[in-house]
Structure formats: structure tokens, C-alpha cells
Tab-separated table of C-alpha atoms and ligand atoms in Angstrom:
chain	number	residue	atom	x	y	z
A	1218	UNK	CA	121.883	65.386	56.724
A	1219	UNK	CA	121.464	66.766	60.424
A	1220	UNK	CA	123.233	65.680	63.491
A	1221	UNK	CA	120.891	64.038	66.038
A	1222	UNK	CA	123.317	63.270	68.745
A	1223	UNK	CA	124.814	60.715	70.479
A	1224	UNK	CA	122.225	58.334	71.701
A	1225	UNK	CA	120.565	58.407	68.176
A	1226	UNK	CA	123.819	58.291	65.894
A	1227	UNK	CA	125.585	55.267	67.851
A	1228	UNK	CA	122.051	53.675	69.100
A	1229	UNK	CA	123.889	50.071	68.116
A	1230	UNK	CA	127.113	50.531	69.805
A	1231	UNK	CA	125.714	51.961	73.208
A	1232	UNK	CA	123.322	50.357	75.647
A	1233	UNK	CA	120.683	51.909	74.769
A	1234	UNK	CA	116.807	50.190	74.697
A	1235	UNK	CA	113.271	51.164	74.692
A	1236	UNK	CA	113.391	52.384	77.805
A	1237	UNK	CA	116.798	54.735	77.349
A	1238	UNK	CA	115.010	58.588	77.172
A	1239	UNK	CA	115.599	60.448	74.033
A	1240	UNK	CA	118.204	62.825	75.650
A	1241	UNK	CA	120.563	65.192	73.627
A	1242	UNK	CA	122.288	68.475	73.223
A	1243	UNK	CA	123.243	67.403	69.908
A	1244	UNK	CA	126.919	66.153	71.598
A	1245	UNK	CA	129.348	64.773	69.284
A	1246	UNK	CA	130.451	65.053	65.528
A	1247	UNK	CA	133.198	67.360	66.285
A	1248	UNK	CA	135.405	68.537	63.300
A	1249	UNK	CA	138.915	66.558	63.249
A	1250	UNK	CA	141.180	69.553	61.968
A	1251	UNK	CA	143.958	68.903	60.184
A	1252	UNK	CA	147.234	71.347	61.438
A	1253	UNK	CA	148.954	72.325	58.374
A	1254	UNK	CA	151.571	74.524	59.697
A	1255	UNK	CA	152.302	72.216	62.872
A	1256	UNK	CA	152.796	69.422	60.550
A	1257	UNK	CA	155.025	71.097	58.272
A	1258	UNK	CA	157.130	72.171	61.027
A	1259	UNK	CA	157.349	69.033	63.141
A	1260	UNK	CA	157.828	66.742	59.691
A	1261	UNK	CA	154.621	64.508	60.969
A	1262	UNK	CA	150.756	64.508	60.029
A	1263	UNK	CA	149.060	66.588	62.605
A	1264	UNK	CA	144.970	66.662	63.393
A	1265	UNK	CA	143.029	67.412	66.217
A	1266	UNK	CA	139.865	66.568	67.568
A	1267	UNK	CA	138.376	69.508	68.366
A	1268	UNK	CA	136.271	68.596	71.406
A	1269	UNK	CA	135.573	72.040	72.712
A	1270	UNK	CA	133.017	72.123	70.026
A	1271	UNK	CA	130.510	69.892	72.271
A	1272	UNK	CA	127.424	72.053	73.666
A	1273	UNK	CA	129.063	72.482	76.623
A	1274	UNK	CA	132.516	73.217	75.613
A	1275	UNK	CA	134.000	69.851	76.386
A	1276	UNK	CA	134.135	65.872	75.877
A	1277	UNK	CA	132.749	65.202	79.026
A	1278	UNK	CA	128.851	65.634	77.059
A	1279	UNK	CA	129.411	62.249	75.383
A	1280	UNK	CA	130.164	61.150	78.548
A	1281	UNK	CA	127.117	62.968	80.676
A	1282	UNK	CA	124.225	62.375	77.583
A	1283	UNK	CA	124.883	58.549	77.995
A	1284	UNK	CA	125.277	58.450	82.085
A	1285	UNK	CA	122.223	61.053	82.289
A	1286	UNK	CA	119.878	59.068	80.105
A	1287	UNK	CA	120.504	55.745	81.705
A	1288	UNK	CA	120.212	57.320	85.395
A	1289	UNK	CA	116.728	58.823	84.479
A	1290	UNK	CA	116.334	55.461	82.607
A	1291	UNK	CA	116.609	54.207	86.269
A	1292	UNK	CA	113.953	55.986	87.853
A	1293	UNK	CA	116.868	58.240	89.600
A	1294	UNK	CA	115.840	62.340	89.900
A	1295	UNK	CA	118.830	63.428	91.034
A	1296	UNK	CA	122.905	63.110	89.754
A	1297	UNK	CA	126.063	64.324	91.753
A	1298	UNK	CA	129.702	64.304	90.675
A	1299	UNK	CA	132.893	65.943	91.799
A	1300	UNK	CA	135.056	68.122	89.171
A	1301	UNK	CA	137.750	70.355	88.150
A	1302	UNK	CA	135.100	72.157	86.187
A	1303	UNK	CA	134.225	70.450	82.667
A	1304	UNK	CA	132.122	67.672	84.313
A	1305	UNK	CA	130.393	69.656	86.647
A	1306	UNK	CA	129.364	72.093	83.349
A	1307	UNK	CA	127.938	68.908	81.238
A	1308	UNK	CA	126.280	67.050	84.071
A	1309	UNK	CA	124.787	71.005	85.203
A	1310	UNK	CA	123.487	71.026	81.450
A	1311	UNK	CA	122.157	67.726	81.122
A	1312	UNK	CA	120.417	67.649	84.035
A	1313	UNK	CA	118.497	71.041	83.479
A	1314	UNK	CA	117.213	69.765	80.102
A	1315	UNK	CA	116.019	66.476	81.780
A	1316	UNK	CA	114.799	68.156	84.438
A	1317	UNK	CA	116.786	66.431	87.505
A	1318	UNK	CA	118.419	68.011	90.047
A	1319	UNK	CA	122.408	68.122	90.167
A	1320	UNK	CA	124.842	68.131	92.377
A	1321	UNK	CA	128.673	69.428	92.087
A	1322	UNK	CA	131.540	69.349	94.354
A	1323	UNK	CA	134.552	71.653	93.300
A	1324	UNK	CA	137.607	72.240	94.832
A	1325	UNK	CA	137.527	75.579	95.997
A	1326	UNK	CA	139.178	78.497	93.858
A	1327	UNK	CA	140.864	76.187	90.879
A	1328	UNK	CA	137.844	76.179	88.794
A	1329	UNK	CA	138.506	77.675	85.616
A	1330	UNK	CA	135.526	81.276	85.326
A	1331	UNK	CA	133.812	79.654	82.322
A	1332	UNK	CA	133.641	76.453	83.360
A	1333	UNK	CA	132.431	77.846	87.108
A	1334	UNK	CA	130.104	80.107	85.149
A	1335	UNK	CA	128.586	77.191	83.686
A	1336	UNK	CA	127.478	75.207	86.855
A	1337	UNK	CA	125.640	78.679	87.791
A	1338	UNK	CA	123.809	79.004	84.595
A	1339	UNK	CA	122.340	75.617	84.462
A	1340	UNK	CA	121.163	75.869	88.099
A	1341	UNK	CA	123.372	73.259	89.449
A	1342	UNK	CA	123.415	72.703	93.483
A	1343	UNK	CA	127.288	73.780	94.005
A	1344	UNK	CA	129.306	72.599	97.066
A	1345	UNK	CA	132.633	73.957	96.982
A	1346	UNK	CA	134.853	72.502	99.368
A	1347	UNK	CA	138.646	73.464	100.845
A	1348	UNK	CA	140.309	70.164	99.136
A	1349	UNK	CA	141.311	68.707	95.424
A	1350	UNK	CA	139.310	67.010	93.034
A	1351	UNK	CA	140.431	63.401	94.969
A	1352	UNK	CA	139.124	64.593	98.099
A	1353	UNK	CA	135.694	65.564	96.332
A	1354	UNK	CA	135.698	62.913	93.950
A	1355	UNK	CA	135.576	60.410	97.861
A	1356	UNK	CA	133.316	62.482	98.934
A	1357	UNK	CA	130.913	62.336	96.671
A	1358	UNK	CA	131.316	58.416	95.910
A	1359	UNK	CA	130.875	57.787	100.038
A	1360	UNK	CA	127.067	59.838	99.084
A	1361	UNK	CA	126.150	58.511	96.431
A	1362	UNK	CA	126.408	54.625	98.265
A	1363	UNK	CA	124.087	55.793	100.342
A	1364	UNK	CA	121.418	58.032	98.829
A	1365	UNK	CA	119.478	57.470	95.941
A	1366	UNK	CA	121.754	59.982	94.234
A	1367	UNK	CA	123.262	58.718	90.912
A	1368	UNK	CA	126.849	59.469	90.422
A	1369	UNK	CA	128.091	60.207	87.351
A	1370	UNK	CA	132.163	61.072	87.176
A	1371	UNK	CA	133.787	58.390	84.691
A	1372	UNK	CA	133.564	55.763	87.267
A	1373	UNK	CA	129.913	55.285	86.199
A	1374	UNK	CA	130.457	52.742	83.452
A	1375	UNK	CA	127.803	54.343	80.942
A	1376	UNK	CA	130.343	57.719	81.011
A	1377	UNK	CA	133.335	55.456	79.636
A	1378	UNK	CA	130.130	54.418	77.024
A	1379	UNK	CA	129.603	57.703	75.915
A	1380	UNK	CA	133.012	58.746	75.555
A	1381	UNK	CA	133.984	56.044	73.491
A	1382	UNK	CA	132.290	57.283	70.238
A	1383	UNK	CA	134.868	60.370	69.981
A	1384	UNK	CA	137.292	57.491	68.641
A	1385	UNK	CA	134.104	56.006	66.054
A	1386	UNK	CA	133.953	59.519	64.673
A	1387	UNK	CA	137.911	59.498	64.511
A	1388	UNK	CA	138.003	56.975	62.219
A	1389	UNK	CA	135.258	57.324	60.474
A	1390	UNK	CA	137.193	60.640	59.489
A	1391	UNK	CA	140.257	59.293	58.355
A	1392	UNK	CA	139.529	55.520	56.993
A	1393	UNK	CA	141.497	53.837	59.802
A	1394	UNK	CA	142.921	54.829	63.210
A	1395	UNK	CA	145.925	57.033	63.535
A	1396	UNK	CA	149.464	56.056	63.884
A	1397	UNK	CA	148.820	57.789	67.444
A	1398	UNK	CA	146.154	59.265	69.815
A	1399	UNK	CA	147.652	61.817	71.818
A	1400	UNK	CA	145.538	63.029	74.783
A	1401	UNK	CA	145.908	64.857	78.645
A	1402	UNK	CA	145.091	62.119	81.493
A	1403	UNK	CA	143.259	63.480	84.793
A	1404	UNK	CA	140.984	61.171	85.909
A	1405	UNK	CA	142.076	58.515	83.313
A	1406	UNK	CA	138.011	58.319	81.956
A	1407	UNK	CA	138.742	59.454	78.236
A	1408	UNK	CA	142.326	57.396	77.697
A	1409	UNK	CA	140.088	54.268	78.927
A	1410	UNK	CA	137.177	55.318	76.830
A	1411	UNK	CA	139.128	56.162	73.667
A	1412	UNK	CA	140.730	52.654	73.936
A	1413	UNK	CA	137.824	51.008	74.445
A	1414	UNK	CA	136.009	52.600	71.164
A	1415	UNK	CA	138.818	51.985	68.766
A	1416	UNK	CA	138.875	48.053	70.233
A	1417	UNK	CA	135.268	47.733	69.581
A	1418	UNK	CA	135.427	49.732	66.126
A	1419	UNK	CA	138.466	47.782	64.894
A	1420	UNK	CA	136.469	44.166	66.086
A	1421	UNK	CA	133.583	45.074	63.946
A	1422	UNK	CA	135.474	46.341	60.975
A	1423	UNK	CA	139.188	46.025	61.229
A	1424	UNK	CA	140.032	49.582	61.319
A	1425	UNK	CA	143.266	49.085	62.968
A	1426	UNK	CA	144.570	50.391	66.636
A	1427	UNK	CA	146.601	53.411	67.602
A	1428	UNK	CA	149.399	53.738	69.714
A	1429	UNK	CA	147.971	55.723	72.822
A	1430	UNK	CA	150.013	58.074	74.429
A	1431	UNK	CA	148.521	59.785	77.352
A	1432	UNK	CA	150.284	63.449	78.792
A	1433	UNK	CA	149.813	64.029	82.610
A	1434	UNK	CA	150.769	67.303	84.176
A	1435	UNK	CA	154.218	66.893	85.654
A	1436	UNK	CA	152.659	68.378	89.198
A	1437	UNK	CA	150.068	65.634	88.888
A	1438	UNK	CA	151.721	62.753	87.598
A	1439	UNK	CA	150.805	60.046	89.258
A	1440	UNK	CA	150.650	57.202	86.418
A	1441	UNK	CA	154.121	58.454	85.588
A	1442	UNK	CA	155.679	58.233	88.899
A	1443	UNK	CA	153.329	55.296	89.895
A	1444	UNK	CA	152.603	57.287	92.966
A	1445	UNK	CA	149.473	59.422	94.554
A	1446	UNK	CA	150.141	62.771	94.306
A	1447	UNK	CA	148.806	63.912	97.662
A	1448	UNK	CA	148.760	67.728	96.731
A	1449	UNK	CA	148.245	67.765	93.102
A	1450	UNK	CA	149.394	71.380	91.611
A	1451	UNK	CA	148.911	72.638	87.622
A	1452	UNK	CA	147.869	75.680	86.005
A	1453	UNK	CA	145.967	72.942	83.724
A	1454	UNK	CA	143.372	72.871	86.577
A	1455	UNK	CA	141.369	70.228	84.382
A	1456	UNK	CA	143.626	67.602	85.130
A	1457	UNK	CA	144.836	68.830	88.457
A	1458	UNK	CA	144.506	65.495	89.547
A	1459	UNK	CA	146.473	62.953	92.109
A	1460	UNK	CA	144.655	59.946	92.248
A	1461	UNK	CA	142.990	58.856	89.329
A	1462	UNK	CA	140.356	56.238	89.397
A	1463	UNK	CA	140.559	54.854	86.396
A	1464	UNK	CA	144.270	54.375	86.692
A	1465	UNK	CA	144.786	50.540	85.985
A	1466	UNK	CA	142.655	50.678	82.926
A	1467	UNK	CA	145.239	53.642	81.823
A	1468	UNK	CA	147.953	51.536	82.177
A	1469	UNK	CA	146.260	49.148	80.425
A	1470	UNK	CA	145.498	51.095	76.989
A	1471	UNK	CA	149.221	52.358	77.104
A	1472	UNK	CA	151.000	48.565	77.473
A	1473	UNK	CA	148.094	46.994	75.023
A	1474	UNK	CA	148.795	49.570	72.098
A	1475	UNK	CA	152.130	49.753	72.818
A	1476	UNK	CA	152.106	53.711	73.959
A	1477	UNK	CA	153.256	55.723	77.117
A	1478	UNK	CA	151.755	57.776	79.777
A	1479	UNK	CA	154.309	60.522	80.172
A	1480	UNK	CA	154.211	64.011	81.424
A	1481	UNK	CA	154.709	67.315	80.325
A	1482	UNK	CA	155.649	70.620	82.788
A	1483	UNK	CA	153.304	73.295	83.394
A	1484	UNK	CA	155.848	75.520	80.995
A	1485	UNK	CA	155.490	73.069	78.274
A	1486	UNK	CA	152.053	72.704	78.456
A	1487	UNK	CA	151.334	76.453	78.191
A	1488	UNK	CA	154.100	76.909	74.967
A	1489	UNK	CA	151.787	74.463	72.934
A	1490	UNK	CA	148.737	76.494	74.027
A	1491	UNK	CA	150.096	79.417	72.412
A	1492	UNK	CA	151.579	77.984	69.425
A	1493	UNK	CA	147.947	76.042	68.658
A	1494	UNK	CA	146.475	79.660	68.913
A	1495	UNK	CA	148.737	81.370	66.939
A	1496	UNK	CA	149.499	78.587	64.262
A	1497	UNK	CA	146.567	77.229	63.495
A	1498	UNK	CA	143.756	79.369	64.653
A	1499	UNK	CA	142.885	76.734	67.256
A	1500	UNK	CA	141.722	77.637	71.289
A	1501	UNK	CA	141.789	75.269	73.381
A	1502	UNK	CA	142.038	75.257	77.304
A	1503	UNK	CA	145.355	74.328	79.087
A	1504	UNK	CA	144.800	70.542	80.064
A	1505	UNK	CA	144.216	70.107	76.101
A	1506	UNK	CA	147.463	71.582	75.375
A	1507	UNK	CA	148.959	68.674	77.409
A	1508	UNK	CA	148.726	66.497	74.332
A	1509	UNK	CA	150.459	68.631	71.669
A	1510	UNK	CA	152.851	69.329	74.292
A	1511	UNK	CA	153.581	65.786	74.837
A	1512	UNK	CA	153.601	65.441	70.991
A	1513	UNK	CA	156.757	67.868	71.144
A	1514	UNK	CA	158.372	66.508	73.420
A	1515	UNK	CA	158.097	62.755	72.326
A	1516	UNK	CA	159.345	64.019	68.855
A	1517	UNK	CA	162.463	65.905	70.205
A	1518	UNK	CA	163.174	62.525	72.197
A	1519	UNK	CA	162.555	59.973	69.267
A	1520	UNK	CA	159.601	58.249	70.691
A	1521	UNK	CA	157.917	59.542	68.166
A	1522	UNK	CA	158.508	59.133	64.227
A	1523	UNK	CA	158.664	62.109	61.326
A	1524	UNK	CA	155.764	60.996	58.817
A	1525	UNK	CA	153.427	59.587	61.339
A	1526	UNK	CA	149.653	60.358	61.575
A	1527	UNK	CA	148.858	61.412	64.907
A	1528	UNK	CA	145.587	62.524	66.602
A	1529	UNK	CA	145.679	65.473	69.313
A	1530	UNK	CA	142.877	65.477	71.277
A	1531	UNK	CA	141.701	68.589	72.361
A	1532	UNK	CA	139.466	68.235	75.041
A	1533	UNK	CA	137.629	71.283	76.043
A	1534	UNK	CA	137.292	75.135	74.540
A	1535	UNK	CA	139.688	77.400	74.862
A	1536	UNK	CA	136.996	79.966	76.180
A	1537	UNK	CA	136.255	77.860	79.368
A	1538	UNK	CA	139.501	79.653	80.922
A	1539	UNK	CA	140.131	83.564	79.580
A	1540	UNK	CA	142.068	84.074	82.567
A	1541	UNK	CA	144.817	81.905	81.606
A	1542	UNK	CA	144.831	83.149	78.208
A	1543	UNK	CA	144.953	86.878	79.091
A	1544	UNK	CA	147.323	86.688	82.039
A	1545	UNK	CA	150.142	84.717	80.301
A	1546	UNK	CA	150.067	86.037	76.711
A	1547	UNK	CA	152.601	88.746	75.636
A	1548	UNK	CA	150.329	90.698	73.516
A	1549	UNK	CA	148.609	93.356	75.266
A	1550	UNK	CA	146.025	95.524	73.827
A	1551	UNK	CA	147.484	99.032	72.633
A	1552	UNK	CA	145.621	101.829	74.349
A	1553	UNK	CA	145.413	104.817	72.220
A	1554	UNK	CA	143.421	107.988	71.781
A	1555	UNK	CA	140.278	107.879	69.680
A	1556	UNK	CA	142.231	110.109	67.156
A	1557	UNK	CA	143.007	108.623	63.731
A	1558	UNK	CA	145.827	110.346	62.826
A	1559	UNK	CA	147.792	108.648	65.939
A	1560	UNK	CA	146.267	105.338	64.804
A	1561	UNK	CA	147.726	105.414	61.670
A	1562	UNK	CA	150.719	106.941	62.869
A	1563	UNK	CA	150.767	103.950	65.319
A	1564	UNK	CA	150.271	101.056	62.375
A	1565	UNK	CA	152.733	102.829	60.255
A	1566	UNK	CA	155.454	101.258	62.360
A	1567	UNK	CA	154.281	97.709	61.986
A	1568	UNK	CA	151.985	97.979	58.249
A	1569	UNK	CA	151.956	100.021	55.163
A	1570	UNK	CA	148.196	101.098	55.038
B	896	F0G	N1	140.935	67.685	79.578
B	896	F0G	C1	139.953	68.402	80.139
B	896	F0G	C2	139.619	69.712	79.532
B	896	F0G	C3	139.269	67.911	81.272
B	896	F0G	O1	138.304	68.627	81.808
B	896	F0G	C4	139.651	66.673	81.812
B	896	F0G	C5	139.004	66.137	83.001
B	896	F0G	C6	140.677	65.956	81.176
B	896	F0G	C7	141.295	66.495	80.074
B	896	F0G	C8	141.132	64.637	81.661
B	896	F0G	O2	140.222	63.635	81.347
B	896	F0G	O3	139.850	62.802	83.632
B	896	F0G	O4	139.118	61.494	81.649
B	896	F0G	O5	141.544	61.729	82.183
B	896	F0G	N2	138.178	66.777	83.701
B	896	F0G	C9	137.405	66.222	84.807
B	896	F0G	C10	136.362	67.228	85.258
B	896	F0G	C11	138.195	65.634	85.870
B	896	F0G	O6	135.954	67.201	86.419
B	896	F0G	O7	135.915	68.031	84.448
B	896	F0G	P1	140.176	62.321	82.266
């Protein structure tokens, strides 16, 4: 049976009506991979949600199909948003294939080269500005009160619809909902949407709740430390993030299901990127990382129990940042002579061939 997207596949649970255009990338039913080794290792029952499988190499397209559809819906012709990269890539997208015109605001020079690359592609309108994602993320709120410019960062209620069905297709998956969902917090969107889609999932058919457990990075921690972080500072640039807006409704999911927001270090966060790489065969882009980091760390402390079923999610594709990758992993590529004899004599140290 073929995928038909969002807007098709969850037509009951979204607001969707005659009037919602038929928009899709074919977003959604991304593979929830099971981490063998990880689990054996940690004594616990490991998946992820492999979000970086989305078109545009991130979550935020269940988000952007919904908010797109329902702003053309509208009679609006043109969308703006600020972002650390992923957003500004899906709302670039979307609005190419509907034909709109789109606006991004970026914080100058911590935009990750795919996700940059992106924006360019899809013939976005891109305003880069000397400031964080907060600053931008005013900005572009304080334009889009007053021109007919929709805005669509996860403060636009139909993004927090979209993102919602990540947790259907969670459960659908497994029979029930995890022990845990384990997830990075930037903005706060996707902790507020997952809660909201395993609260209407369970209401309809009693599929039970996780414990949510949201990581921030500990240079943007702001939930943690119930605090703004006026200068924000990660090498997960994703969630480089000191203000986020959906912060009360964060709080919310974590006291309700009886999780934490916590944070992990920069140092942390980059060990779990690695060891998801080279474990399991699984690239995903720092921010991600921030959840199977936290996952580590709320093992070693006890929060969380050996034998429980936890979902990671990994929010965008490993690919969206190569420069991270290359510039902090230790193996190098061998330069050598085209000669086979000194290959050979080369892999003779390491293999028997
Ligand atoms: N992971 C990735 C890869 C992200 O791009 C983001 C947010 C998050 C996690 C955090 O999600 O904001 O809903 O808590 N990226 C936004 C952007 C801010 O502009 O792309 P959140």
C-alpha cells in the first residue's frame, strides 16, 4: 500500500476540510528502528524515530505540510518564519511546491551547510541577520502582525497539528506508547506536539502515555535553569535556542507524564552522535543526539530504569551538517599512492586479505 502523506493518512485527526489543498511531499511514516547493540549495552529497549527520513531531512515537514496547507487554505501567498536551519528548509520546500513565496530569517553563520543549502535550492527569500534564533524568531512575529504574511514557526497552532502524528505512527508501531519519549527541546514545538498526539491517541483508543523527557543543550538551557538564556551557545545549532516560545506547554508535558526537561553538555551530546553512527548505522545531526545523550545520562543517574522501552527521537538527518561530522571525528581518510602493492601492504596491518 503507498504512502500518501500527512494530510491524507491522518485526514480525521487534523483540521482538515474541503477547502484544506491537497498538499504533500509524502512527509511522515518514518521507520522506528530498533537499536540492538545500544540496548544490549545500556540493559533497556532502545528505538528511534528516525525523522531525518522526512523529504526534507527533518520533523519540521509534518509540521510545515499542515501550517502550509491551511495558510494557502486562507487565501495567504506568502509564509515567513525564523530558524536555526530545519524550519527554514521545510517551509523553503513547501512553499515552492505550492507555489507561495517564503520568507526566512537565520541567524547569521550558525546555520548548519545542508540545511543553509536547502533554503537556496527551494528559492526561499533569505534574510540573515547578526542575532540568535530569539531575536529572529521577534522579528519575524512583529511582521507577520502586520502584513498579510503568514507565519509559520511552531507558534502557528496548525505546526503543533502536524507534528503531532510522529507520536500516532509511534504507536501504531509498537501497540502502545513507550515507557519513555526521549527528545532535544529548542523551541519547545515537538515536546508540545508529541504530548499532544499521544493524549489524543490514548483518548480515542487507550494506548497508554509515556513519560516525556525532553534534553536541552546545557548552553541553552533555559527550561532547566528556568531562565532566558540571553546568548544561547551549542555546537547543536538546531536547538541553539534561549527563549523558547512554547515553554509553558513544555513544562506542562514533563509534570503531566511525570518526565523531566534536563540538559546534556555540548561533549555529551556529540559522544552519542558518534556512538549512534558507529553502533547502529544511524546519522543523525547533533541536536538529535541530545536525546540519546540524555538517555545516558538519566541511566547512569537512576532516573531511568534497566528493561524499559524508550523512544529516541531523532529529529533531523545526519547529512544536514557534514561539517560537524568531519571536523570532530577521529577517523581520517588514509592518503595513499594509487599503487596496490602499498594498499595491501597498508591493510595487512589492520586485515588478513
Ligand atoms: N532537533 C532539530 C534537528 C531541530 O531542527 C529542532 C528545532 C529541534 C530539535 C527542536 O525542536 O524547537 O520544536 O523544540 N529547530 C527549529 C528550526 C528551531 O528553526 O529549525 P523544537
Amino acid at each position: 500500500m503507498s504512502w500518501n502523506g500527512l494530510l491524507k493518512e491522518y485526514r480525521d485527526y487534523l483540521p482538515i476540510n474541503d477547502e484544506t489543498p491537497d498538499l504533500s511531499l509524502h512527509e511522515g511514516n518514518t521507520p522506528l528502528i530498533k537499536c540492538n547493540n545500544l540496548s544490549a549495552e545500556w540493559g533497556i529497549d532502545l528505538y528511534v524515530k528516525y525523522e531525518g527520513l522526512n523529504p526534507t531531512g527533518s520533523f519540521k515537514d509534518r509540521g510545515m505540510v499542515m501550517a502550509v496547507a491551511k495558510a494557502i487554505e486562507e487565501g495567504s501567498d506568502a509564509i515567513i518564519c525564523a530558524s536555526t536551519g530545519n524550519t527554514s528548509a521545510a517551509a523553503a520546500a513547501y512553499a515552492a511546491r505550492a507555489n507561495i513565496r517564503c520568507i526566512v530569517v537565520i541567524p547569521e553563520g550558525k546555520i548548519a551547510m545542508g540545511k543553509l543549502a536547502q533554503a537556496v535550492m527551494y528559492g526561499a527569500e533569505i534574510i540573515s541577520i547578526e542575532g540568535n534564533f530569539d531575536n529572529a524568531l521577534q522579528i519575524v512575529r512583529n511582521i507577520s502582525e502586520n502584513a498579510p504574511i503568514t507565519l509559520v514557526n511552531s507558534v502557528n497552532p496548525y505546526r503543533i497539528e502536524g507534528q503531532k502524528t510522529a507520536a500516532f505512527e509511534i504507536v501504531d508501531v509498537l501497540g502502545a506508547a513507550p515507557d519513555i519519549l526521549a527528545l532535544p527541546v529548542g523551541n519547545a514545538g515537538n515536546i508540545t506536539a508529541y504530548w499532544k498526539g499521544f493524549k489524543e491517541y490514548n483518548e480515542k483508543k487507550q494506548t497508554g502515555l509515556p513519560e516525556m523527557r525532553g534534553f536541552e543543550a546545557e548552553g541553552a538551557a533555559a527550561i532547566v535553569h528556568n531562565r532566558v538564556f540571553e546568548e544561547p551557545e551549542t555546537i547543536a545549532t538546531a536547538i541553539r535556542i534561549g527563549n523558547p516560545a512554547s515553554w509553558k506547554f513544555a513544562v506542562e508535558a514533563a509534570q503531566e507524564s511525570n518526565g523531566k526537561i534536563d540538559e546534556v553538555s555540548d561533549a555529551e551530546i556529540l559522544e552519542a552522535y558518534h556512538l549512534l553512527a558507529s553502533k547502529e548505522g544511524i546519522f543523525a545531526e547533533p541536536a538529535s543526539c541530545a536525546s540519546i545523550a540524555g538517555i545516558r545520562k538519566q541511566l547512569a543517574s537512576g532516573e531511568i530504569k534497566r528493561g524499559s522501552k524508550i523512544v529516541a527521537v531523532l529529529t533531523g538527518n545526519g547529512l544536514k551538517d557534514p561539517n560537524v561530522a568531519v571536523e570532530t571525528s577521529s577517523i581520517k581518510a588514509e592518503l595513499l599512492p594509487m599503487d596496490e602493492k602499498i594498499i595491501i601492504e597498508h591493510l595487512q596491518g589492520a586485515v588478513k586479505i
